[in-house]
Structure formats: C-alpha cells, structure tokens
Amino acid sequence: MDYQKILEEIHQEVLPLVDKGKVADYIPELANVDRNKFGIYLLTLDDNAYAVGDVLEKFSIQSISKVFMLALTISHLGEKVYDRVDVEPSGDPFNSLVQLEHESGIPRNPFINSGALVITDMMISSFADPRAEFLEYVRDLVGQADVFCNKKVAASEKEHGFKNAAMVNLMKSFGNIENDVDEVLDLYFEFCSIEMTCSELARAFRVFANHGRGVIDTKKYITESQFKRITAIMQTCGFYDEAGEFAFRVGLPGKSGVGGGIAAILPDKYSIVTWSPGLNKKGNSLAGMKALELFTTKTGTSIF
C-alpha cells in the first residue's frame, strides 16, 4: 500500500477545513498558535514512517498526556487505580462538574479532567518526585531526552483553570483527593503542557500499538492485561463526549487534546498522529478528525 500517496491525498482533501476550527483560546497561551498548521505522521511497527505537513514542529499535547499518566500509574499501582476512577464514557464535556457531584466525587474515566486530576493525586502519593518520574517515563517512550513541559502554557492554564480548581476541591470534599489541591493542580497543568512533534508522539504511541512493549529496546512498559484495558478506555473515552463519533467514523483507539493533536493506534500495525490546532465544538481537531476518517477509509484499516 502506498501510504505516502494516501497521506498526500488526505492532506489535499482536508486543507479546506484547516483554518475553519477554533483554537483553544480559553488557555490564552494556546490562542497564539497558528491554526493554519497541519501535520499527519504514520509509523509502522516495522519502523517505516510516512509524513505530510508540519510533523516536526512542537505543539502542546494537552490531554493526550493523560494516556501516559494512566499507563505509568497503573504500571505502578495496578488495578486498584480503578477503585478511584471509573472506566465509563462521560457523555458530558471534559470539564463538567455535574456528574462529579452526582457520583460522589468518582470521575467517570481517567481521560476527562477530573479523572486525570485523581491520577495526578495518585502519582503524588506514589512517587518521591512525580514530575521527574513522569518526564523520564515519557522521554523513555519517545526515545529521546528533549521532551519538556512548556512553563508558559502551564502558567496560562493555572491562571485560568477555575473549573479544574472547582473539580479538585469538590473531589477533595468527597475524600477522593489525598494531597494538597494546589500541588495536584500545578502538576496536572505541567503534565498537560508537555510539547511534542507528530513524529515524537507517534513513537510514544507505537509502544501502545506494540502491546506496551518498546519496538527498539523491547522494554515492557505495561502488562498485556493493562494494555487491553488502556486501549479499551482510549476507544470508549478518548475523545471527550465525541468518542462514539470517532469510533463510528475512524475506528481506532486514540486520544485527542485541545492543542489540536490526535494520536491513535492500530494494535500490531501502526501508530498515527495528526495535528491541526483548529477545534470543533467538542474540543477535537476539526481537520484531524476528518484526516483520520479518510485514512482508515482509504486504507481499509481499523479495529472493526
């Protein structure tokens, strides 16, 4: 299959959508991102790479980091992670407080903001230096050391993160946050502010496409059972309240972020990453969603 030709065709087809979405300007630092950017990067398990567009430019991965947060935490704590975070799709916006109040401070899943805040709290309780532990883990997945948090983006999120602060305080009132709320928020904002290129993110996600094992070094990051569960949560909860639409149109487990990135996998075959900062009303990349729909349609590859 001529993947390069297919990616080039997709690029041309989604160009009219690239400048139509809205950047995540509720995080002021992200309001400065050029919404005309677009990249798509495919990486196979046998180490073939295909790319079009702005695939070597760093961008804020935002909620995509929640996959790495969950993987690291579950590899350390095991199944008891799910005692404090559920695994159901939310059906509500990623920063909703309504369900959290109704369900006694237990987040619906680890990929909405409240769920990731609880995971962050677990990391603080589990690691002497969770910041260093997490960065080292992500750098290990990517296979390079120059992966960093963007301090300006993290500060911008903190300055305007009122709903996240409300969530963590609400969960604290229900006893589902063990540590200082400011410490949890600061660390969470830093994790979301990690920057990567499409190619770096594809390398990190290829580990998940390979059932939690490194492709080059064969290091085991998560067990087969943990891979199964994380992949299932990506499929059902990876796109906020648009997860069903993504499964219907694309058919790959993945995770989006309001920085405009989408990372997805076909287990045993490939990882694929798109980046286009213009978002639809649900907070997912407008051109990125369409690009991945076209990719699985043209290649006939999905989990279904």
CSV table of C-alpha atoms in Angstrom, one decimal:
chain,number,residue,atom,x,y,z
A,1,MET,CA,0.0,0.0,0.0
A,2,ASP,CA,1.3,3.4,-1.0
A,3,TYR,CA,0.9,5.2,2.4
A,4,GLN,CA,2.8,8.3,1.3
A,5,LYS,CA,0.5,8.9,-1.6
A,6,ILE,CA,-2.6,8.3,0.6
A,7,LEU,CA,-1.3,10.9,3.2
A,8,GLU,CA,-0.7,13.4,0.4
A,9,GLU,CA,-4.3,12.8,-0.9
A,10,ILE,CA,-5.7,13.3,2.6
A,11,HIS,CA,-3.7,16.5,3.1
A,12,GLN,CA,-5.3,18.0,0.0
A,13,GLU,CA,-8.8,16.9,0.9
A,14,VAL,CA,-8.7,18.4,4.5
A,15,LEU,CA,-7.0,21.7,3.5
A,16,PRO,CA,-10.4,23.5,3.3
A,17,LEU,CA,-11.0,22.5,7.0
A,18,VAL,CA,-7.7,23.5,8.4
A,19,ASP,CA,-8.5,27.2,9.1
A,20,LYS,CA,-12.2,26.6,9.9
A,21,GLY,CA,-11.8,25.4,13.5
A,22,LYS,CA,-11.3,27.5,16.6
A,23,VAL,CA,-8.1,27.4,18.7
A,24,ALA,CA,-8.4,26.7,22.4
A,25,ASP,CA,-8.2,30.4,23.3
A,26,TYR,CA,-9.6,29.8,26.8
A,27,ILE,CA,-6.0,28.9,27.5
A,28,PRO,CA,-4.5,32.3,26.5
A,29,GLU,CA,-1.1,30.9,25.6
A,30,LEU,CA,-2.7,28.5,23.1
A,31,ALA,CA,-4.6,31.4,21.5
A,32,ASN,CA,-1.3,32.4,19.8
A,33,VAL,CA,-1.0,29.1,17.9
A,34,ASP,CA,-1.3,29.4,14.1
A,35,ARG,CA,-4.5,27.5,13.2
A,36,ASN,CA,-3.2,27.0,9.6
A,37,LYS,CA,-0.8,24.3,10.8
A,38,PHE,CA,-1.4,20.7,9.8
A,39,GLY,CA,0.6,17.5,10.0
A,40,ILE,CA,0.0,13.8,9.8
A,41,TYR,CA,2.6,11.1,10.6
A,42,LEU,CA,2.2,7.4,10.3
A,43,LEU,CA,4.7,5.0,11.9
A,44,THR,CA,4.5,1.2,11.4
A,45,LEU,CA,5.7,-1.4,13.8
A,46,ASP,CA,8.4,-2.4,11.3
A,47,ASP,CA,9.8,1.1,11.5
A,48,ASN,CA,8.5,2.7,8.3
A,49,ALA,CA,7.5,6.3,8.6
A,50,TYR,CA,5.3,8.4,6.3
A,51,ALA,CA,4.6,12.1,6.8
A,52,VAL,CA,3.0,15.2,5.3
A,53,GLY,CA,3.0,18.8,6.6
A,54,ASP,CA,4.2,20.3,9.9
A,55,VAL,CA,5.2,17.0,11.6
A,56,LEU,CA,8.5,18.3,13.1
A,57,GLU,CA,7.0,21.3,14.9
A,58,LYS,CA,6.4,21.0,18.6
A,59,PHE,CA,2.9,21.5,19.9
A,60,SER,CA,1.2,21.3,23.3
A,61,ILE,CA,-0.2,17.7,23.6
A,62,GLN,CA,-2.6,18.6,26.4
A,63,SER,CA,-5.0,15.7,27.2
A,64,ILE,CA,-3.0,13.2,25.2
A,65,SER,CA,-0.6,13.2,28.1
A,66,LYS,CA,-3.4,11.5,30.2
A,67,VAL,CA,-2.7,8.2,28.4
A,68,PHE,CA,0.9,8.4,29.6
A,69,MET,CA,-0.3,9.4,33.1
A,70,LEU,CA,-2.6,6.4,33.3
A,71,ALA,CA,0.0,4.0,31.9
A,72,LEU,CA,2.6,5.0,34.4
A,73,THR,CA,0.3,4.9,37.3
A,74,ILE,CA,-1.4,1.6,36.5
A,75,SER,CA,2.1,0.0,35.9
A,76,HIS,CA,2.9,1.1,39.5
A,77,LEU,CA,-0.4,0.6,41.3
A,78,GLY,CA,-2.2,-2.0,39.2
A,79,GLU,CA,-6.0,-2.5,39.2
A,80,LYS,CA,-6.6,-0.5,42.4
A,81,VAL,CA,-6.3,2.6,40.3
A,82,TYR,CA,-9.9,1.8,39.2
A,83,ASP,CA,-11.2,2.0,42.8
A,84,ARG,CA,-11.0,5.8,42.5
A,85,VAL,CA,-11.6,6.4,38.8
A,86,ASP,CA,-14.3,4.7,36.7
A,87,VAL,CA,-14.0,3.5,33.1
A,88,GLU,CA,-17.3,4.7,31.6
A,89,PRO,CA,-17.7,7.2,28.8
A,90,SER,CA,-18.9,10.5,30.3
A,91,GLY,CA,-21.3,11.8,27.6
A,92,ASP,CA,-20.5,15.3,29.1
A,93,PRO,CA,-17.9,17.9,28.3
A,94,PHE,CA,-14.4,17.1,29.6
A,95,ASN,CA,-14.5,19.7,32.3
A,96,SER,CA,-18.1,19.0,33.6
A,97,LEU,CA,-18.9,19.2,37.3
A,98,VAL,CA,-22.4,17.8,37.1
A,99,GLN,CA,-21.6,14.1,37.1
A,100,LEU,CA,-18.9,14.5,39.7
A,101,GLU,CA,-21.3,15.9,42.2
A,102,HIS,CA,-23.9,13.3,41.3
A,103,GLU,CA,-21.4,10.4,41.6
A,104,SER,CA,-19.8,11.3,44.9
A,105,GLY,CA,-16.5,12.6,43.5
A,106,ILE,CA,-15.6,9.5,41.5
A,107,PRO,CA,-14.8,10.6,37.9
A,108,ARG,CA,-16.3,8.7,35.0
A,109,ASN,CA,-12.9,7.8,33.4
A,110,PRO,CA,-9.2,8.7,33.6
A,111,PHE,CA,-9.3,10.8,30.4
A,112,ILE,CA,-11.6,13.6,31.4
A,113,ASN,CA,-10.1,16.3,33.5
A,114,SER,CA,-11.5,15.1,36.9
A,115,GLY,CA,-10.2,11.6,36.2
A,116,ALA,CA,-6.7,12.9,35.3
A,117,LEU,CA,-6.6,15.0,38.4
A,118,VAL,CA,-7.2,11.9,40.5
A,119,ILE,CA,-4.5,10.1,38.6
A,120,THR,CA,-2.2,13.0,39.3
A,121,ASP,CA,-3.0,12.8,43.0
A,122,MET,CA,-2.1,9.0,42.9
A,123,MET,CA,1.2,9.9,41.3
A,124,ILE,CA,2.0,12.4,44.1
A,125,SER,CA,1.3,9.7,46.7
A,126,SER,CA,3.3,7.0,44.8
A,127,PHE,CA,6.5,8.8,43.7
A,128,ALA,CA,9.1,10.8,45.6
A,129,ASP,CA,9.4,13.1,42.6
A,130,PRO,CA,6.3,12.6,40.3
A,131,ARG,CA,7.4,15.4,38.0
A,132,ALA,CA,10.7,13.8,37.2
A,133,GLU,CA,9.3,10.3,37.2
A,134,PHE,CA,6.7,11.3,34.6
A,135,LEU,CA,9.0,13.2,32.3
A,136,GLU,CA,11.5,10.3,32.4
A,137,TYR,CA,8.7,7.9,31.5
A,138,VAL,CA,7.5,10.0,28.5
A,139,ARG,CA,11.1,10.5,27.3
A,140,ASP,CA,11.6,6.8,27.5
A,141,LEU,CA,8.5,6.1,25.4
A,142,VAL,CA,9.7,8.6,22.8
A,143,GLY,CA,13.3,7.5,22.9
A,144,GLN,CA,14.8,10.9,23.3
A,145,ALA,CA,15.6,13.3,26.1
A,146,ASP,CA,14.5,16.7,24.7
A,147,VAL,CA,10.8,16.4,25.8
A,148,PHE,CA,9.8,19.2,28.1
A,149,CYS,CA,6.8,21.0,29.7
A,150,ASN,CA,6.1,24.5,28.4
A,151,LYS,CA,6.1,26.6,31.6
A,152,LYS,CA,4.2,29.4,29.9
A,153,VAL,CA,1.4,27.2,28.8
A,154,ALA,CA,1.2,25.6,32.3
A,155,ALA,CA,1.1,29.1,33.9
A,156,SER,CA,-1.6,30.2,31.5
A,157,GLU,CA,-3.7,27.1,32.3
A,158,LYS,CA,-3.2,27.7,36.0
A,159,GLU,CA,-4.2,31.3,35.8
A,160,HIS,CA,-7.5,30.5,34.1
A,161,GLY,CA,-8.1,26.9,35.4
A,162,PHE,CA,-11.1,27.8,37.6
A,163,LYS,CA,-13.2,24.7,36.7
A,164,ASN,CA,-10.3,22.4,37.3
A,165,ALA,CA,-9.8,24.0,40.7
A,166,ALA,CA,-13.5,23.5,41.4
A,167,MET,CA,-13.3,19.9,40.4
A,168,VAL,CA,-10.3,19.0,42.5
A,169,ASN,CA,-11.8,20.8,45.5
A,170,LEU,CA,-15.1,19.0,45.0
A,171,MET,CA,-13.3,15.6,44.9
A,172,LYS,CA,-11.3,16.6,48.0
A,173,SER,CA,-14.6,17.2,49.8
A,174,PHE,CA,-15.7,13.6,48.9
A,175,GLY,CA,-12.3,12.2,50.1
A,176,ASN,CA,-11.1,11.3,46.6
A,177,ILE,CA,-8.0,13.6,46.7
A,178,GLU,CA,-5.4,12.8,49.2
A,179,ASN,CA,-2.8,15.6,48.6
A,180,ASP,CA,-2.8,19.4,48.7
A,181,VAL,CA,-5.1,20.7,45.9
A,182,ASP,CA,-2.6,23.3,44.7
A,183,GLU,CA,0.1,20.7,44.3
A,184,VAL,CA,-2.3,18.4,42.4
A,185,LEU,CA,-3.3,21.3,40.1
A,186,ASP,CA,0.2,22.5,39.5
A,187,LEU,CA,1.4,19.1,38.5
A,188,TYR,CA,-1.6,18.4,36.3
A,189,PHE,CA,-1.1,21.6,34.4
A,190,GLU,CA,2.5,20.8,33.8
A,191,PHE,CA,1.8,17.4,32.5
A,192,CYS,CA,-0.8,18.8,30.1
A,193,SER,CA,1.7,21.4,28.9
A,194,ILE,CA,4.2,18.8,27.5
A,195,GLU,CA,5.2,19.6,24.0
A,196,MET,CA,6.0,17.1,21.2
A,197,THR,CA,6.1,16.8,17.5
A,198,CYS,CA,3.9,14.5,15.5
A,199,SER,CA,6.8,12.2,14.9
A,200,GLU,CA,7.7,12.1,18.6
A,201,LEU,CA,4.1,11.4,19.7
A,202,ALA,CA,3.9,8.6,17.1
A,203,ARG,CA,7.0,7.0,18.6
A,204,ALA,CA,5.5,7.2,22.1
A,205,PHE,CA,2.2,5.7,20.9
A,206,ARG,CA,3.8,3.0,18.9
A,207,VAL,CA,4.7,1.4,22.2
A,208,PHE,CA,0.9,1.0,22.8
A,209,ALA,CA,0.4,-0.3,19.3
A,210,ASN,CA,3.0,-2.9,20.3
A,211,HIS,CA,1.0,-4.0,23.4
A,212,GLY,CA,3.1,-1.9,25.8
A,213,ARG,CA,6.5,-3.0,24.6
A,214,GLY,CA,9.2,-0.9,23.1
A,215,VAL,CA,9.9,-1.7,19.5
A,216,ILE,CA,13.6,-0.9,19.5
A,217,ASP,CA,14.6,-1.9,23.1
A,218,THR,CA,11.6,-4.4,23.7
A,219,LYS,CA,11.2,-2.9,27.2
A,220,LYS,CA,7.9,-3.8,28.8
A,221,TYR,CA,6.1,-0.7,30.0
A,222,ILE,CA,2.7,-2.3,30.8
A,223,THR,CA,1.4,-5.8,31.0
A,224,GLU,CA,-0.8,-7.4,28.3
A,225,SER,CA,-3.8,-7.0,30.6
A,226,GLN,CA,-3.0,-3.3,31.3
A,227,PHE,CA,-2.6,-2.8,27.5
A,228,LYS,CA,-6.0,-4.3,26.9
A,229,ARG,CA,-7.7,-2.0,29.4
A,230,ILE,CA,-5.9,1.2,28.4
A,231,THR,CA,-6.7,0.6,24.8
A,232,ALA,CA,-10.4,-0.1,25.6
A,233,ILE,CA,-10.6,3.2,27.5
A,234,MET,CA,-9.0,5.0,24.6
A,235,GLN,CA,-11.6,3.6,22.3
A,236,THR,CA,-14.6,4.5,24.5
A,237,CYS,CA,-13.4,7.6,26.3
A,238,GLY,CA,-10.5,9.1,24.3
A,239,PHE,CA,-12.4,11.9,22.6
A,240,TYR,CA,-14.4,13.6,25.4
A,241,ASP,CA,-18.1,13.5,24.5
A,242,GLU,CA,-17.3,12.7,20.9
A,243,ALA,CA,-15.8,9.2,21.5
A,244,GLY,CA,-18.7,7.5,19.8
A,245,GLU,CA,-18.4,9.7,16.7
A,246,PHE,CA,-14.7,8.9,16.5
A,247,ALA,CA,-15.3,5.2,16.8
A,248,PHE,CA,-18.0,5.4,14.2
A,249,ARG,CA,-16.0,7.4,11.7
A,250,VAL,CA,-12.4,6.3,12.3
A,251,GLY,CA,-12.5,3.0,14.3
A,252,LEU,CA,-9.2,3.3,16.1
A,253,PRO,CA,-8.3,3.6,19.8
A,254,GLY,CA,-6.8,7.0,20.4
A,255,LYS,CA,-6.7,10.2,22.4
A,256,SER,CA,-7.2,13.9,21.5
A,257,GLY,CA,-6.0,17.1,23.1
A,258,VAL,CA,-7.2,20.7,22.8
A,259,GLY,CA,-3.8,21.6,21.4
A,260,GLY,CA,-5.1,20.1,18.2
A,261,GLY,CA,-3.3,16.8,18.4
A,262,ILE,CA,-4.8,13.3,17.9
A,263,ALA,CA,-2.8,10.1,18.5
A,264,ALA,CA,-4.3,6.8,17.5
A,265,ILE,CA,-3.2,3.2,17.1
A,266,LEU,CA,-4.0,0.0,15.2
A,267,PRO,CA,-2.6,-2.7,17.5
A,268,ASP,CA,0.1,-4.8,15.9
A,269,LYS,CA,0.3,-2.5,12.9
A,270,TYR,CA,0.9,1.3,13.4
A,271,SER,CA,0.6,4.5,15.3
A,272,ILE,CA,-0.7,7.6,13.6
A,273,VAL,CA,-0.7,11.2,14.8
A,274,THR,CA,-2.4,14.3,13.4
A,275,TRP,CA,-2.0,17.9,14.4
A,276,SER,CA,-4.3,20.8,13.4
A,277,PRO,CA,-5.0,23.4,16.1
A,278,GLY,CA,-8.5,24.4,14.9
A,279,LEU,CA,-11.0,22.6,17.1
A,280,ASN,CA,-14.7,21.6,16.6
A,281,LYS,CA,-17.3,22.4,19.2
A,282,LYS,CA,-16.5,19.3,21.2
A,283,GLY,CA,-12.8,20.3,21.6
A,284,ASN,CA,-11.3,17.9,19.0
A,285,SER,CA,-9.3,18.9,15.9
A,286,LEU,CA,-11.6,19.5,13.0
A,287,ALA,CA,-9.2,18.7,10.3
A,288,GLY,CA,-7.5,15.9,12.3
A,289,MET,CA,-10.8,14.0,12.8
A,290,LYS,CA,-11.5,14.2,9.1
A,291,ALA,CA,-8.0,13.2,8.2
A,292,LEU,CA,-8.1,10.0,10.3
A,293,GLU,CA,-11.6,9.1,9.0
A,294,LEU,CA,-10.2,9.4,5.4
A,295,PHE,CA,-7.1,7.4,6.4
A,296,THR,CA,-9.0,4.4,7.7
A,297,THR,CA,-11.4,4.5,4.8
A,298,LYS,CA,-8.8,4.7,2.1
A,299,THR,CA,-6.5,2.0,3.7
A,300,GLY,CA,-9.3,-0.2,5.0
A,301,THR,CA,-7.6,-0.4,8.3
A,302,SER,CA,-9.4,-0.1,11.7
A,303,ILE,CA,-10.2,-2.4,14.6
A,304,PHE,CA,-13.6,-3.1,13.2
